[in-house]
Coordinates of C-alpha atoms and ligand atoms in Angstrom, one line a residue:
X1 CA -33.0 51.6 -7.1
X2 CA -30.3 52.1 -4.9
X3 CA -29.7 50.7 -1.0
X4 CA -30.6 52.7 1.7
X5 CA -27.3 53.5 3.8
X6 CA -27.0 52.5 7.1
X7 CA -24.4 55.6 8.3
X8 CA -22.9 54.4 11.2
X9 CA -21.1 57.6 11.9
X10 CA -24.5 59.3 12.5
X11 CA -25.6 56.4 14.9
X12 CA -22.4 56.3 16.6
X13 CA -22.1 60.1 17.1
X14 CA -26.1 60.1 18.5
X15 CA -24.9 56.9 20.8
X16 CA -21.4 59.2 21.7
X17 CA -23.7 62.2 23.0
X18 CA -26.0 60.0 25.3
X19 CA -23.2 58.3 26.5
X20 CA -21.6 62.1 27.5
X21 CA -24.9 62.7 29.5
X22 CA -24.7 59.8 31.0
X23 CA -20.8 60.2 32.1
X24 CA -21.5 63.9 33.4
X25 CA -24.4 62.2 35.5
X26 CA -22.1 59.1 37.0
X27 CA -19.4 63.0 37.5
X28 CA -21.7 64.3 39.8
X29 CA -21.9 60.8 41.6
X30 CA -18.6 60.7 42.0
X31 CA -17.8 58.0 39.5
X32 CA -15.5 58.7 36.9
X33 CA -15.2 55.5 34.3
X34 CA -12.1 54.6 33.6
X35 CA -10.0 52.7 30.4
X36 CA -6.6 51.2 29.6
X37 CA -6.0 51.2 25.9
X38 CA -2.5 48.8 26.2
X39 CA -0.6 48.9 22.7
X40 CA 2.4 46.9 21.8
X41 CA 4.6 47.8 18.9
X42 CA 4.2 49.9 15.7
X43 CA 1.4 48.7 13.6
X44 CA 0.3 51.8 11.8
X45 CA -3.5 50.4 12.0
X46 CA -3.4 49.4 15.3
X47 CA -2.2 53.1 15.9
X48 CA -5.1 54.4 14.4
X49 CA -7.5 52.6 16.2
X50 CA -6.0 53.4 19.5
X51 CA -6.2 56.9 18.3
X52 CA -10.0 57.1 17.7
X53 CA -10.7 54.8 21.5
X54 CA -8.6 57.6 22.7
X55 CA -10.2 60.7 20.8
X56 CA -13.7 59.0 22.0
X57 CA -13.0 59.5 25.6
X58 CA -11.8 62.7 25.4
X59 CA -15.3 63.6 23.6
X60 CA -17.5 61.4 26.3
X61 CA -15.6 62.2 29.5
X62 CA -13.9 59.2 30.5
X63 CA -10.9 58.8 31.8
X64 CA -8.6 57.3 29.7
X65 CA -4.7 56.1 29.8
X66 CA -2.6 54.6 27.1
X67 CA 0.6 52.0 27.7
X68 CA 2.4 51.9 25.1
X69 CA 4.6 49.0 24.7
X70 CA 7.6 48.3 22.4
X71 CA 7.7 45.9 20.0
X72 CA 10.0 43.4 21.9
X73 CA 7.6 43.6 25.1
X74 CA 8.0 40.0 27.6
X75 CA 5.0 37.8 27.6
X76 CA 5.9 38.4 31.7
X77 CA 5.9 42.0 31.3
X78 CA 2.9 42.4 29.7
X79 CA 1.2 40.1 31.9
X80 CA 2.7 42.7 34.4
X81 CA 1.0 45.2 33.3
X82 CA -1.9 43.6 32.7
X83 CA -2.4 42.8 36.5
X84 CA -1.5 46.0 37.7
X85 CA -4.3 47.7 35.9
X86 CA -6.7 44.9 37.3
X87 CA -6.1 46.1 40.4
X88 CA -6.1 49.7 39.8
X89 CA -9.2 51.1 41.2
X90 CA -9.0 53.9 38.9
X91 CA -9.5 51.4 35.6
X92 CA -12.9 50.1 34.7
X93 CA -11.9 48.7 31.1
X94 CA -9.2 47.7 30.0
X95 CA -8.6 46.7 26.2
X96 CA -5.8 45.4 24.6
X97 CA -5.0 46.2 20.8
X98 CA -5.1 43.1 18.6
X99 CA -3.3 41.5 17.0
X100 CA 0.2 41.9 19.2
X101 CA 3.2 41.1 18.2
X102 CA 3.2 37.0 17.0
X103 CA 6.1 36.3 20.0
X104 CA 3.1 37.6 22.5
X105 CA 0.2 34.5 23.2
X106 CA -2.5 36.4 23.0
X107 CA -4.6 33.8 24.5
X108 CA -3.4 34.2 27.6
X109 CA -3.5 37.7 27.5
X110 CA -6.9 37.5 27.1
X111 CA -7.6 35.5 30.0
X112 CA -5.7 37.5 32.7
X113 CA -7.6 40.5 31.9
X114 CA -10.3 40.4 34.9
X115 CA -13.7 39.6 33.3
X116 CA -15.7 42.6 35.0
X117 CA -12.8 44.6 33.2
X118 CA -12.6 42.7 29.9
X119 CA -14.8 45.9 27.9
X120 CA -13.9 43.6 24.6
X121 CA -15.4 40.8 25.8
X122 CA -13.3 38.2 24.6
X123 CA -12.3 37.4 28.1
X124 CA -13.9 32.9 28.0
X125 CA -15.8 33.7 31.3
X126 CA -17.6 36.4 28.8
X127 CA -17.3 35.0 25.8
X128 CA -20.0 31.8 27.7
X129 CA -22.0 34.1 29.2
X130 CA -22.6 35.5 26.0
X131 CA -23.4 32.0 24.6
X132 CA -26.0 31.5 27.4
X133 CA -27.4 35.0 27.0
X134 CA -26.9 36.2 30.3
X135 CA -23.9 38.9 29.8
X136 CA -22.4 42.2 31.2
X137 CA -20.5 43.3 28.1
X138 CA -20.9 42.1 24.0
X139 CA -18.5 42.3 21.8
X140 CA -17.9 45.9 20.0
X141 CA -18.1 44.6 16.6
X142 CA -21.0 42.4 16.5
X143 CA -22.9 44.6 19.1
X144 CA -22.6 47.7 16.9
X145 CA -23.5 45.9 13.9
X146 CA -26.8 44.7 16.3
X147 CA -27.4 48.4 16.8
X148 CA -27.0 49.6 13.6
X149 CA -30.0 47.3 12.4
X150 CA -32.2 48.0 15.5
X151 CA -31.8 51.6 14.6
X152 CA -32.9 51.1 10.9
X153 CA -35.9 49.2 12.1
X154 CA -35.1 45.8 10.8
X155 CA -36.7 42.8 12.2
X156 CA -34.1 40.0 12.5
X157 CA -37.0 37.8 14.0
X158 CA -37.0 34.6 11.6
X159 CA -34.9 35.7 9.1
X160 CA -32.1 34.4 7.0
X161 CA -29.2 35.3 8.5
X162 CA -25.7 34.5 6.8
X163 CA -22.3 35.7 8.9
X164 CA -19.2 34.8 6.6
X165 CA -16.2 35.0 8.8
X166 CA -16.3 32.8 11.8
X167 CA -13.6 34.8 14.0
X168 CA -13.6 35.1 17.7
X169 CA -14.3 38.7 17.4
X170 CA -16.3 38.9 15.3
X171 CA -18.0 36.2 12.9
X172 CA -19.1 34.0 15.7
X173 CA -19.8 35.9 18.4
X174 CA -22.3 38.0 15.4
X175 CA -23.7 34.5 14.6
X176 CA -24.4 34.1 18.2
X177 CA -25.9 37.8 19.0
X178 CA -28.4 37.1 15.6
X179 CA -29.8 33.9 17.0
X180 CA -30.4 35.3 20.1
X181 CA -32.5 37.6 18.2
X182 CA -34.3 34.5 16.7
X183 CA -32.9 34.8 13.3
X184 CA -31.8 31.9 11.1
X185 CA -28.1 31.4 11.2
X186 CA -25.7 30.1 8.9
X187 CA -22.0 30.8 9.0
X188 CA -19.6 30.9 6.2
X189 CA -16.1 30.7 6.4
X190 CA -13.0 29.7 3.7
X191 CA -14.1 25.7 3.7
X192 CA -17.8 26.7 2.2
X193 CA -18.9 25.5 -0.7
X194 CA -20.8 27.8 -3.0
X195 CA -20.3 30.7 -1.1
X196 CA -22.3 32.8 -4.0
X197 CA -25.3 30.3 -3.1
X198 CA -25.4 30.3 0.6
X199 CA -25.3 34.4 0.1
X200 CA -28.4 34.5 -2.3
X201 CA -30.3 33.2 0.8
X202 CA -29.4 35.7 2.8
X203 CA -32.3 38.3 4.2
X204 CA -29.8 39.8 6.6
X205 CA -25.8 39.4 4.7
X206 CA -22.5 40.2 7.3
X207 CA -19.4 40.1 5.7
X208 CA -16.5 39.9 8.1
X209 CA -13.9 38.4 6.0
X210 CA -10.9 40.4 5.6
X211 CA -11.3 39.8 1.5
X212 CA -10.9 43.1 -0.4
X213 CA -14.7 43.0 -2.2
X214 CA -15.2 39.1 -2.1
X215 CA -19.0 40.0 -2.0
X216 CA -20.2 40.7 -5.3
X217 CA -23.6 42.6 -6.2
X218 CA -24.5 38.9 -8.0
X219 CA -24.1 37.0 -4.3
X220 CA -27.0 39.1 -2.6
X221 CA -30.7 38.9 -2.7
X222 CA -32.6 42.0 -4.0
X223 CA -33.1 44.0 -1.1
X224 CA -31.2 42.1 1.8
X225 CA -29.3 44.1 4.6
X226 CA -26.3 44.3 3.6
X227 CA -23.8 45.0 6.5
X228 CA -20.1 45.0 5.5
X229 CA -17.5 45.0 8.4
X230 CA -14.5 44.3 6.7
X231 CA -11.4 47.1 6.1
X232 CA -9.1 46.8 3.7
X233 CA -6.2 49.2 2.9
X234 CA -5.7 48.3 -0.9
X235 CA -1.9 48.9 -1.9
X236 CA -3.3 52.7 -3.1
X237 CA -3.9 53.2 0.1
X238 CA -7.7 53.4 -0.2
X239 CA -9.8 52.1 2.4
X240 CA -12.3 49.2 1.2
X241 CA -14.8 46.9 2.7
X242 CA -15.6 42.8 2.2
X243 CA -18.3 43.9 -0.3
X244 CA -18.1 45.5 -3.9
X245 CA -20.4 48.6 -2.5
X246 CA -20.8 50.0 -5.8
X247 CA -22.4 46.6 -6.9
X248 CA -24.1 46.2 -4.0
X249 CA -26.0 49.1 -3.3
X250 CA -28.2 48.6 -6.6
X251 CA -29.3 45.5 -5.2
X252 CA -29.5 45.7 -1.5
X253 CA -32.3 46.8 0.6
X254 CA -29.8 48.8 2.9
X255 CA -25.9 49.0 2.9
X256 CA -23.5 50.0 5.2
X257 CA -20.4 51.9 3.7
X258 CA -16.7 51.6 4.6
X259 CA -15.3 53.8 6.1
X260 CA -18.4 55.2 8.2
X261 CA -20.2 51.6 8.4
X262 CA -19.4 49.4 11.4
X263 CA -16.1 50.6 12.5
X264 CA -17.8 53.9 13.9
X265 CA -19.9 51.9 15.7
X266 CA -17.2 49.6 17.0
X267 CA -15.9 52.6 19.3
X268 CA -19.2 53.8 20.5
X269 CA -20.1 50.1 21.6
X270 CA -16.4 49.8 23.6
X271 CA -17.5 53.4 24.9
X272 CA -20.9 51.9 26.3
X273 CA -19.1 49.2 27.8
X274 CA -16.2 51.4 29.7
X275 CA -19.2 53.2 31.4
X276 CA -21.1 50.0 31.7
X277 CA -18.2 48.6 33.6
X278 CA -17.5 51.6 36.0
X279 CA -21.1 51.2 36.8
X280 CA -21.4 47.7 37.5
X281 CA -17.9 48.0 39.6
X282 CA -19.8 50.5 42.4
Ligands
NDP1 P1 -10.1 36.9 10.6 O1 -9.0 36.9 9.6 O2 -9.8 36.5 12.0 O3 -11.3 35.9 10.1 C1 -11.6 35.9 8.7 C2 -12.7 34.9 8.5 O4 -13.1 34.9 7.1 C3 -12.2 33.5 8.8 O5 -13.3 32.8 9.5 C4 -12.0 32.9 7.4 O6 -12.3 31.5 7.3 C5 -13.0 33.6 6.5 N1 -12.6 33.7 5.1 C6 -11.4 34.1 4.7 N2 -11.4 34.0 3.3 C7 -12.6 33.6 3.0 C8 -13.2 33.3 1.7 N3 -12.6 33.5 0.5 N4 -14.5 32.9 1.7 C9 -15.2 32.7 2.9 N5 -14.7 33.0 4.1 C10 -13.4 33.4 4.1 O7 -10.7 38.3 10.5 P2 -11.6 39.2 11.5 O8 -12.9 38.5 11.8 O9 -10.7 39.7 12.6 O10 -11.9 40.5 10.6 C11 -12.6 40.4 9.4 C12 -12.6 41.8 8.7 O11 -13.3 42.7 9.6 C13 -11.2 42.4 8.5 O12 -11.3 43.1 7.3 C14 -11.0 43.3 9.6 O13 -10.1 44.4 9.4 C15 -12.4 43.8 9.8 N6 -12.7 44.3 11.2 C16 -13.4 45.4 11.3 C17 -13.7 45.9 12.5 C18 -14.5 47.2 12.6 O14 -14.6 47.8 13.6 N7 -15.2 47.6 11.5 C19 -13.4 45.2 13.8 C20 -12.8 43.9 13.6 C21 -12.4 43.5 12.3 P3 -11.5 30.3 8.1 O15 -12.0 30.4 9.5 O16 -11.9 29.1 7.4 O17 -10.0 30.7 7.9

């Protein structure tokens, strides 16, 4: 029987139109939210995504501005820039694309972004408020991924949950969001042993990797979640997640596909948190 899929383009596009009400609401307040999409250099993906933040606002109502750096961009300048939209009162979020160029330190890019306007939340004041549970703004990844179960009705509550990828963005800060749902947490990275084991356990299977298919129909247990937020561009050109979906999907409960999976749901969560962030900032 094959997996129910999880379309996170549907979620994400429901999530997009309350988000719209909600913006034409703040309007009429007088609050107009606000977000700085910074962009340095010329990666084609990077372009993309910047694209899609952009195309989002337009569709939602909020303002948005774009500073679009070249490729040989100061680690002064940018910091520059960086404080000036901190201070602009105009600017609720501001986000900066990742990865920049390796020159940049993107550390400490990170950590000059204010923290009420970090709408990644990778900012350290955030990312420990999210570790205590007490937080303003999650992480779009992990937090649409969070969604995207909640909407399909799955209990996370004392499940075996496995994360493999144990990234900033995303593979810890998931682990993190699934405990605090009271799952069971184990995280997988490139130093595990038996990977294919560790999977098998899995009730609830995130794949944040950056491996073209790693996950193979044989690693999951019949009828797990199976949520796959990896994208790959094989040489072809064709866009491919961390999990063999063909595989999959005859053995998974539910699946999300790539593209229309996670990523969707990325945007719509860095949406929530722009308007979050103008909110809180009144
Ligand atoms: P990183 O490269 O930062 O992290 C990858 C993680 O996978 C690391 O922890 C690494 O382990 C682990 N890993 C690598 N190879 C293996 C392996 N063979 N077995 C087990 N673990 C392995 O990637 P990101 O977390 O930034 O991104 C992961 C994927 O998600 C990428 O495909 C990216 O494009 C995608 N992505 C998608 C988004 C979306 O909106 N859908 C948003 C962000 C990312 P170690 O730590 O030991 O090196």
């Amino acid at each position: 029987m094959s997996a129910k899929i999880l379309d996170g383009k549907a979620v994400s596009a429901r999530l997009k139109d309350e988000l719209k009400e909600e913006v034409a609401t703040l309007k009429q307040q007088g609050i107009q939210p606000g977000l700085a999409v910074i962009i340095v250099g010329d990666d084609p993906a990077s372009r993309i995504y910047v694209n899609n933040k952009k195309k989002a606002c337009e569709y939602i109502g909020i303002h948005s501005e774009e500073y679009a750096l070249p490729a040989e961009t100061t680690q002064e300048e940018l910091l520059a820039l960086v404080d000036k939209l901190n201070h602009k009162a105009d600017i609720h979020g501001i986000l900066c694309q990742l990865p920049l160029p390796k020159h940049l330190d993107e550390e400490a890019v990170i950590a000059a972004i204010s923290p009420k306007k970090d709408v990644d939340a990778f900012h350290p004041v955030n990312v420990g408020k999210i570790m205590i549970g007490n937080f303003d703004f999650l992480p779009c990844t992990p937090a649409g991924v969070m969604e995207l179960i909640a909407e399909a009705g799955i209990e996370i509550a004392g499940k075996e949950c496995v994360v493999v990828g144990r990234s900033n963005i995303v593979g810890k800060p998931q682990a993190m969001l699934l405990l605090h749902q009271h799952g069971t947490v184990t995280i997988c990275h490139s130093r595990t042993k038996n990977l294919a084991e560790v999977c098998r356990r899995a009730d609830i299977l995130v794949a944040a990797v950056g491996v073209p298919e790693l996950i193979k129909g044989d690693m999951i247990k019949p009828g797990a979640v199976v949520i796959d937020v990896g994208m790959n561009r094989l040489p072809d050109k064709k866009l491919v997640g961390d999990v063999d979906f063909e595989a999959a999907k005859e053995v998974a409960g539910a699946i999300t596909p790539v593209p229309g999976g996670v990523g969707p749901m990325t945007i719509a969560t860095l949406m929530k948190n722009t308007v979050r962030a103008a909110t809180i900032a009144q």
